[in-house]
Short mmCIF file of C-alpha atoms and ligand atoms in Angstrom, two decimals:
data_model
loop_
_atom_site.label_atom_id
_atom_site.label_comp_id
_atom_site.label_asym_id
_atom_site.label_seq_id
_atom_site.Cartn_x
_atom_site.Cartn_y
_atom_site.Cartn_z
CA UNK A 1366 0.01 0.00 -0.10
CA UNK A 1367 1.04 3.71 -0.62
CA UNK A 1368 0.73 6.05 2.46
CA UNK A 1369 1.14 9.60 2.42
CA UNK A 1370 2.56 11.01 5.74
CA UNK A 1371 2.74 14.40 7.41
CA UNK A 1372 4.33 15.56 10.36
CA UNK A 1373 4.40 19.09 11.80
CA UNK A 1374 4.80 18.40 15.46
CA UNK A 1375 7.38 21.06 15.94
CA UNK A 1376 9.53 23.18 13.61
CA UNK A 1377 10.05 21.09 10.53
CA UNK A 1378 7.17 20.65 7.81
CA UNK A 1379 7.69 17.02 6.76
CA UNK A 1380 5.94 14.99 4.12
CA UNK A 1381 6.58 11.67 2.71
CA UNK A 1382 5.35 8.70 0.43
CA UNK A 1383 6.19 5.28 1.62
CA UNK A 1384 5.35 1.87 0.31
CA UNK A 1385 4.47 -0.66 2.80
CA UNK A 1386 3.81 -4.36 2.55
CA UNK A 1387 3.87 -7.58 5.17
CA UNK A 1388 2.35 -8.23 8.45
CA UNK A 1389 4.89 -10.23 10.44
CA UNK A 1390 7.85 -9.11 8.56
CA UNK A 1391 6.94 -5.94 7.04
CA UNK A 1392 9.07 -4.05 4.54
CA UNK A 1393 9.07 -0.27 3.40
CA UNK A 1394 10.30 1.68 0.50
CA UNK A 1395 10.49 5.39 0.81
CA UNK A 1396 9.40 7.03 -2.47
CA UNK A 1397 9.81 10.35 -1.33
CA UNK A 1398 10.63 12.38 1.97
CA UNK A 1399 10.65 16.00 2.41
CA UNK A 1400 11.83 17.93 5.27
CA UNK A 1401 11.19 21.81 5.00
CA UNK A 1402 13.56 23.00 7.50
CA UNK A 1403 12.49 26.28 9.88
CA UNK A 1404 16.34 26.34 11.54
CA UNK A 1405 17.15 29.83 9.96
CA UNK A 1406 13.82 31.14 11.39
CA UNK A 1407 14.30 30.02 14.80
CA UNK A 1408 17.99 30.51 14.98
CA UNK A 1409 17.54 34.28 16.23
CA UNK A 1410 15.34 33.12 19.26
CA UNK A 1411 17.70 30.23 20.31
CA UNK A 1412 14.61 27.65 19.86
CA UNK A 1413 11.58 27.07 18.64
CA UNK A 1414 8.92 29.85 18.80
CA UNK A 1415 5.55 27.99 18.36
CA UNK A 1416 3.30 30.90 16.56
CA UNK A 1417 6.19 31.44 14.01
CA UNK A 1418 6.50 27.65 13.19
CA UNK A 1419 2.53 27.24 12.92
CA UNK A 1420 3.00 30.21 10.33
CA UNK A 1421 5.82 28.62 8.69
CA UNK A 1422 3.82 24.86 8.39
CA UNK A 1423 0.77 26.73 6.90
CA UNK A 1424 3.16 28.26 4.22
CA UNK A 1425 5.01 24.99 3.51
CA UNK A 1426 2.38 22.20 3.70
CA UNK A 1427 1.04 22.43 -0.02
CA UNK A 1428 4.36 23.08 -1.54
CA UNK A 1429 5.96 20.17 0.37
CA UNK A 1430 2.98 18.08 -0.57
CA UNK A 1431 3.35 18.66 -4.11
CA UNK A 1432 7.09 18.01 -4.06
CA UNK A 1433 6.52 14.65 -2.49
CA UNK A 1434 3.94 13.78 -5.29
CA UNK A 1435 6.12 14.84 -8.06
CA UNK A 1436 9.07 13.29 -6.51
CA UNK A 1437 7.51 9.89 -5.78
CA UNK A 1438 6.73 9.96 -9.50
CA UNK A 1439 2.95 9.24 -8.06
CA UNK A 1440 1.58 12.25 -9.93
CA UNK A 1441 2.92 15.49 -11.74
CA UNK A 1442 2.14 18.66 -10.44
CA UNK A 1443 4.59 20.91 -11.54
CA UNK A 1444 1.99 23.20 -13.12
CA UNK A 1445 0.33 23.53 -9.69
CA UNK A 1446 3.62 24.89 -8.01
CA UNK A 1447 4.04 27.57 -10.46
CA UNK A 1448 0.38 28.70 -10.36
CA UNK A 1449 1.11 29.76 -6.54
CA UNK A 1450 -2.44 28.25 -5.59
CA UNK A 1451 -3.82 29.04 -2.46
CA UNK A 1452 -3.26 26.80 1.02
CA UNK A 1453 -6.92 26.30 1.98
CA UNK A 1454 -8.64 26.34 -1.28
CA UNK A 1455 -6.69 23.80 -3.51
CA UNK A 1456 -8.09 21.18 -4.73
CA UNK A 1457 -5.71 18.37 -5.90
CA UNK A 1458 -6.98 15.35 -8.42
CA UNK A 1459 -6.84 12.12 -6.22
CA UNK A 1460 -3.00 10.58 -6.47
CA UNK A 1461 -2.41 6.93 -6.13
CA UNK A 1462 -2.37 7.03 -2.45
CA UNK A 1463 -4.19 4.27 0.09
CA UNK A 1464 -3.78 5.90 3.51
CA UNK A 1465 -2.62 9.23 4.96
CA UNK A 1466 -1.05 9.13 8.11
CA UNK A 1467 -0.63 12.23 10.27
CA UNK A 1468 1.03 13.21 13.91
CA UNK A 1469 -1.40 13.94 16.44
CA UNK A 1470 1.28 14.06 19.42
CA UNK A 1471 2.96 14.87 21.23
CA UNK A 1472 4.36 18.35 20.07
CA UNK A 1473 3.44 21.87 20.08
CA UNK A 1474 -0.40 22.06 19.71
CA UNK A 1475 -0.67 24.78 17.06
CA UNK A 1476 1.80 23.07 15.11
CA UNK A 1477 0.25 19.69 15.37
CA UNK A 1478 -3.43 21.33 14.79
CA UNK A 1479 -1.90 22.49 11.18
CA UNK A 1480 -0.73 19.09 9.95
CA UNK A 1481 -3.96 17.48 11.35
CA UNK A 1482 -6.24 19.93 9.36
CA UNK A 1483 -4.18 19.73 6.28
CA UNK A 1484 -4.47 15.95 6.31
CA UNK A 1485 -8.18 16.17 7.25
CA UNK A 1486 -8.93 18.14 3.98
CA UNK A 1487 -6.71 15.61 1.88
CA UNK A 1488 -8.66 12.54 3.39
CA UNK A 1489 -12.12 14.15 2.82
CA UNK A 1490 -11.35 15.28 -0.72
CA UNK A 1491 -9.65 11.94 -1.78
CA UNK A 1492 -12.29 9.96 0.49
CA UNK A 1493 -9.14 8.12 1.96
CA UNK A 1494 -8.64 6.68 5.60
CA UNK A 1495 -6.62 8.80 7.92
CA UNK A 1496 -4.54 7.40 10.69
CA UNK A 1497 -3.41 8.99 13.71
CA UNK A 1498 0.40 8.52 14.70
CA UNK A 1499 2.22 8.94 17.96
CA UNK A 1500 5.46 11.10 17.23
CA UNK A 1501 7.21 8.89 19.64
CA UNK A 1502 6.53 5.75 18.26
CA UNK A 1503 7.40 7.23 14.88
CA UNK A 1504 10.98 7.50 15.99
CA UNK A 1505 11.08 4.19 17.71
CA UNK A 1506 9.89 2.24 14.68
CA UNK A 1507 12.04 4.72 12.21
CA UNK A 1508 15.21 3.13 14.11
CA UNK A 1509 13.90 -0.14 13.97
CA UNK A 1510 13.28 0.19 10.17
CA UNK A 1511 16.41 2.54 9.45
CA UNK A 1512 18.75 0.11 11.26
CA UNK A 1513 17.93 -2.65 8.74
CA UNK A 1514 19.55 -2.03 5.00
CA UNK A 1515 15.97 -3.46 3.43
CA UNK A 1516 14.04 -1.15 5.75
CA UNK A 1517 12.42 -4.40 7.23
CA UNK A 1518 10.86 -4.47 10.69
CA UNK A 1519 10.12 -8.32 12.20
CA UNK A 1520 7.57 -8.30 14.82
CA UNK A 1521 8.58 -11.36 16.27
CA UNK A 1522 8.67 -12.21 19.98
CA UNK A 1523 12.16 -13.19 19.77
CA UNK A 1524 13.40 -9.24 19.33
CA UNK A 1525 11.69 -8.24 22.51
CA UNK A 1526 11.71 -6.85 25.02
CA UNK A 1527 13.59 -4.09 23.70
CA UNK A 1528 14.43 -0.60 25.94
CA UNK A 1529 14.19 2.53 23.75
CA UNK A 1530 15.83 5.56 24.51
CA UNK A 1531 14.09 8.28 22.50
CA UNK A 1532 15.85 11.55 23.02
CA UNK A 1533 14.78 14.74 21.04
CA UNK A 1534 14.34 18.51 21.71
CA UNK A 1535 10.86 17.77 23.13
CA UNK A 1536 11.28 14.37 24.77
CA UNK A 1537 13.62 12.19 26.63
CA UNK A 1538 11.86 8.88 27.91
CA UNK A 1539 13.00 5.28 28.46
CA UNK A 1540 10.15 2.86 27.01
CA UNK A 1541 9.89 -0.70 27.59
CA UNK A 1542 8.59 -2.13 24.37
CA UNK A 1543 7.43 -5.83 24.24
CA UNK A 1544 6.37 -5.47 20.37
CA UNK A 1545 4.86 -3.23 17.82
CA UNK A 1546 2.22 -1.11 19.70
CA UNK A 1547 3.23 -2.66 23.29
CA UNK A 1548 5.00 0.23 25.19
CA UNK A 1549 5.41 1.30 28.67
CA UNK A 1550 7.10 4.35 29.69
CA UNK A 1551 9.56 3.46 32.56
CA UNK A 1552 11.33 6.55 32.74
CA UNK A 1553 11.29 9.99 31.61
CA UNK A 1554 12.82 13.68 32.27
CA UNK A 1555 11.37 15.62 35.03
CA UNK A 1556 12.29 18.83 33.43
CA UNK A 1557 14.22 19.65 30.44
CA UNK A 1558 14.76 17.20 27.41
CA UNK A 1559 18.17 16.32 26.73
CA UNK A 1560 18.06 17.87 23.28
CA UNK A 1561 16.67 21.15 25.18
CA UNK A 1562 19.68 21.06 27.50
CA UNK A 1563 22.18 20.86 24.20
CA UNK A 1564 20.06 23.93 22.92
CA UNK A 1565 19.91 25.68 25.98
CA UNK A 1566 23.60 25.39 26.96
CA UNK A 1567 24.93 26.44 23.35
CA UNK A 1568 22.89 29.51 23.71
CA UNK A 1569 24.68 30.20 26.87
CA UNK A 1570 28.00 29.57 25.35
CA UNK A 1571 27.21 31.62 22.49
CA UNK A 1572 26.96 28.76 20.00
CA UNK A 1573 23.98 28.76 17.26
CA UNK A 1574 20.92 26.77 17.24
CA UNK A 1575 20.35 23.73 17.18
CA UNK A 1576 22.64 23.49 20.03
CA UNK A 1577 23.29 19.71 19.54
CA UNK A 1578 24.96 19.69 16.56
CA UNK A 1579 26.83 22.70 17.52
CA UNK A 1580 28.06 21.51 20.82
CA UNK A 1581 29.09 18.26 19.25
CA UNK A 1582 31.12 20.03 16.48
CA UNK A 1583 32.93 22.26 19.28
CA UNK A 1584 33.70 19.32 21.72
CA UNK A 1585 35.00 17.31 18.73
CA UNK A 1586 37.60 20.06 18.32
CA UNK A 1587 39.25 18.92 21.65
CA UNK A 1588 41.05 15.87 21.09
CA UNK A 1589 43.05 15.81 24.55
CA UNK A 1590 42.64 17.92 27.41
CA UNK A 1591 45.55 20.03 29.21
CA UNK A 1592 44.97 21.34 32.73
CA UNK A 1593 43.63 24.84 31.76
CA UNK A 1594 41.02 23.90 29.45
CA UNK A 1595 39.33 21.80 31.94
CA UNK A 1596 36.20 23.57 33.05
CA UNK A 1597 34.99 22.82 36.53
CA UNK A 1598 33.19 19.21 36.30
CA UNK A 1599 29.68 19.70 35.78
CA UNK A 1600 26.72 17.97 37.40
CA UNK A 1601 25.46 14.34 36.10
CA UNK A 1602 21.98 14.96 37.74
CA UNK A 1603 20.29 11.76 39.25
CA UNK A 1604 22.87 9.50 37.91
CA UNK A 1605 23.02 7.58 40.77
CA UNK A 1606 19.40 7.48 41.65
CA UNK A 1607 17.76 4.13 41.33
CA UNK A 1608 14.93 4.94 39.02
CA UNK A 1609 14.86 5.81 35.37
CA UNK A 1610 13.97 9.13 35.54
CA UNK A 1611 16.27 12.09 34.01
CA UNK A 1612 16.86 15.70 34.84
CA UNK A 1613 18.61 18.28 32.75
CA UNK A 1614 17.74 21.56 34.22
CA UNK A 1615 20.67 21.73 36.92
CA UNK A 1616 22.97 20.80 34.24
CA UNK A 1617 21.86 24.06 32.30
CA UNK A 1618 21.78 26.20 35.50
CA UNK A 1619 25.31 25.00 36.36
CA UNK A 1620 26.62 25.94 32.94
CA UNK A 1621 24.97 29.41 33.25
CA UNK A 1622 26.33 29.98 36.73
CA UNK A 1623 29.87 29.37 35.41
CA UNK A 1624 29.69 31.33 32.44
CA UNK A 1625 28.10 34.28 34.35
CA UNK A 1626 31.00 34.87 36.93
CA UNK A 1627 33.47 34.97 33.98
CA UNK A 1628 34.97 37.89 32.33
CA UNK A 1629 33.96 38.57 28.56
CA UNK A 1630 37.25 37.87 27.16
CA UNK A 1631 37.58 34.77 29.11
CA UNK A 1632 34.26 33.14 28.12
CA UNK A 1633 34.51 34.35 24.52
CA UNK A 1634 37.86 32.30 24.22
CA UNK A 1635 37.36 29.33 21.78
CA UNK A 1636 39.54 26.73 23.91
CA UNK A 1637 37.05 27.50 26.83
CA UNK A 1638 33.70 26.99 24.60
CA UNK A 1639 35.30 23.72 23.23
CA UNK A 1640 36.15 22.55 26.73
CA UNK A 1641 32.63 23.58 27.84
CA UNK A 1642 31.12 21.97 25.28
CA UNK A 1643 32.88 18.60 25.65
CA UNK A 1644 32.06 18.58 29.39
CA UNK A 1645 28.36 19.29 28.50
CA UNK A 1646 28.25 16.72 26.13
CA UNK A 1647 29.79 14.13 28.28
CA UNK A 1648 27.42 15.05 31.32
CA UNK A 1649 24.39 14.42 29.47
CA UNK A 1650 25.87 10.99 27.76
CA UNK A 1651 26.95 9.58 30.93
CA UNK A 1652 23.47 10.23 32.57
CA UNK A 1653 21.49 8.54 29.21
CA UNK A 1654 23.84 5.89 29.27
CA UNK A 1655 24.05 4.81 32.75
CA UNK A 1656 20.04 4.73 33.03
CA UNK A 1657 19.41 3.04 29.69
CA UNK A 1658 22.24 0.41 30.42
CA UNK A 1659 20.23 -0.03 33.85
CA UNK A 1660 16.89 -0.33 32.33
CA UNK A 1661 18.09 -2.96 29.84
CA UNK A 1662 19.60 -5.00 32.57
CA UNK A 1663 16.91 -4.70 34.88
CA UNK A 1664 13.93 -5.63 32.26
CA UNK A 1665 16.46 -8.15 30.52
CA UNK A 1666 16.24 -6.00 27.26
CA UNK A 1667 17.65 -7.88 24.30
CA UNK A 1668 18.21 -4.43 22.17
CA UNK A 1669 18.47 -1.12 23.19
CA UNK A 1670 16.73 1.23 20.31
CA UNK A 1671 18.19 4.59 20.17
CA UNK A 1672 15.81 7.25 18.37
CA UNK A 1673 15.06 11.02 18.37
CA UNK A 1674 17.32 13.93 17.15
CA UNK A 1675 20.07 13.35 20.08
CA UNK A 1676 20.36 9.90 18.81
CA UNK A 1677 22.45 11.66 16.01
CA UNK A 1678 24.92 12.46 18.18
CA UNK A 1679 28.25 10.57 17.39
CA UNK A 1680 29.79 10.29 20.98
CA UNK A 1681 26.66 8.98 22.30
CA UNK A 1682 26.31 6.48 19.78
CA UNK A 1683 29.87 5.45 19.92
CA UNK A 1684 29.90 5.30 23.74
CA UNK A 1685 26.64 3.14 24.25
CA UNK A 1686 27.78 0.70 21.52
CA UNK A 1687 30.86 0.04 23.76
CA UNK A 1688 28.55 -0.79 26.76
CA UNK A 1689 25.96 -3.10 25.26
CA UNK A 1690 26.42 -5.31 22.20
CA UNK A 1691 22.90 -4.84 20.66
CA UNK A 1692 22.03 -1.39 19.78
CA UNK A 1693 20.08 -0.61 17.04
CA UNK A 1694 21.20 2.93 15.82
CA UNK A 1695 19.41 4.13 12.87
CA UNK A 1696 21.25 6.38 10.24
CA UNK A 1697 21.48 10.04 11.38
CA UNK A 1698 19.14 11.23 8.73
CA UNK A 1699 16.43 8.88 10.51
CA UNK A 1700 17.03 10.15 13.85
CA UNK A 1701 15.76 13.71 13.19
CA UNK A 1702 12.22 14.42 12.71
CA UNK A 1703 10.90 13.49 9.30
CA UNK A 1704 7.41 12.04 7.75
CA UNK A 1705 8.79 8.67 6.77
CA UNK A 1706 8.89 7.78 10.29
CA UNK A 1707 5.23 8.72 10.62
CA UNK A 1708 4.13 6.54 7.37
CA UNK A 1709 6.09 3.67 8.71
CA UNK A 1710 4.16 3.93 12.59
CA UNK A 1711 0.91 4.79 10.31
CA UNK A 1712 1.34 1.41 8.60
CA UNK A 1713 1.29 -0.64 11.69
CA UNK A 1714 -1.66 1.62 13.16
CA UNK A 1715 -3.57 0.67 9.90
CA UNK A 1716 -2.58 -2.98 10.24
CA UNK A 1717 -4.41 -2.74 14.11
CA UNK A 1718 -7.52 -1.24 12.37
CA UNK A 1719 -6.66 2.16 13.80
CA UNK A 1720 -8.15 4.33 11.08
CA UNK A 1721 -10.56 6.83 12.43
CA UNK A 1722 -13.32 8.97 10.79
CA UNK A 1723 -11.05 11.94 9.95
CA UNK A 1724 -13.79 13.92 11.97
CA UNK A 1725 -12.34 12.48 15.37
CA UNK A 1726 -8.92 13.01 15.05
CA UNK A 1727 -7.30 15.97 17.35
CA UNK A 1728 -4.26 17.05 18.26
CA UNK A 1729 -2.88 15.60 21.72
CA UNK A 1730 -0.15 17.98 22.97
CA UNK A 1731 0.81 15.79 25.67
CA UNK A 1732 -0.20 12.22 24.17
CA UNK A 1733 1.69 9.51 25.84
CA UNK A 1734 2.81 6.25 24.28
CA UNK A 1735 1.22 2.79 25.51
O1 LIG B 1339 13.80 14.60 17.01
P1 LIG B 1339 14.32 16.04 16.70
O2 LIG B 1339 14.55 16.36 15.31
O3 LIG B 1339 13.01 16.84 17.23
C1 LIG B 1339 12.12 17.00 18.29
O4 LIG B 1339 11.35 15.92 18.27
O5 LIG B 1339 12.56 17.61 19.26
O6 LIG B 1339 15.09 16.64 17.85
C2 LIG B 1339 15.54 17.80 17.73
C3 LIG B 1339 16.97 17.77 18.68
C4 LIG B 1339 17.49 19.43 19.24
O7 LIG B 1339 17.31 19.46 20.48
C5 LIG B 1339 18.83 19.05 18.43
O8 LIG B 1339 19.72 20.00 19.44
C6 LIG B 1339 18.83 17.72 18.88
O9 LIG B 1339 17.96 16.91 18.46
N1 LIG B 1339 20.20 17.15 18.00
C7 LIG B 1339 21.53 16.66 18.37
C8 LIG B 1339 22.31 16.48 17.59
N2 LIG B 1339 21.45 16.65 16.29
C9 LIG B 1339 20.16 17.13 16.67
N3 LIG B 1339 22.01 16.74 19.65
C10 LIG B 1339 23.20 16.13 19.93
N4 LIG B 1339 23.87 15.84 18.70
C11 LIG B 1339 23.69 15.95 17.58
N5 LIG B 1339 24.34 15.61 16.65
ZN1 LIG B 1340 11.03 14.08 17.06
#
């Protein structure tokens, strides 16, 4: 079957066309995957500004749809792109699509609604079923499919339980997975998400948004440490607590206090920024890895599945692989938000019969996976 997927939960407007088949062993082919990034717009705010993100989604959705339809060779709508048709009044002939999948949460409510309303209009115009998708499940299943060169997912008992660490700008969750569609949150952040910590500490250091890649790049410049470069060791919040929860706001505050007390010339020095970046990155990685390995041991996890934007971090990937011998790591472009992951998760929801009348689908900003 051919699925059109729409994802607008945060600051990227994403559309994809995915071909899916199989039940126990499901196979996917991504026919087109478009990400219309808003990074440049949000950069000056140092984070995502929801009203701006929603405005951009409204602008970008239709061109993104036309692009994926063209790119996947399902239809050819080039003439429509050049005519600049209006966003709410467009009428597109029905392409060869069987299902529409859309993210309903968790995420920024106004952004979610923009994608949902767009998907509803298409479902109504084309008389197609619409499946709601949980963004976090999208990350998990994208990791599972993306780590296989043929984009296959085998939903067999022998691969589970798995412990999933989903780390992004909005979420940090440890999820016990007993199979596709069988999840339990066993730990999560009590305040900031890990990606948010990267973004906010990067801003304190004067690095650009998004902070994760900026911190990783600065940290990579330090190959060995000399005494003067080492900043005060930063805290590893909740590292030794027996639960699987996280907390990152104290780390951010520790960085803020450290930098605040310094002279302007000192805190602008490249070596200082690089050393701080390395220490921030390591503090975040230490906590993520320790809690994830503990969960994997306690729950006898056969695999650890990493997903979400922070899972693109090379040091995290390298270090977790050294600690556990069965870590599922998707390619980096499958870690950050995209709509192909929503198409993949949408397919499994459709297999379970979760298509709803499009009228009933609504945004759920705080949706929890289960
Ligand atoms: O999953 P994602 O694209 O969007 C959300 O659902 O939030 O994740 C974005 C987050 C941002 O906080 C960004 O700084 C972080 O992922 N990120 C990284 C890296 N690439 C993206 N963090 C650390 N290292 C990276 N290489
Ligand atoms: Zn995400």
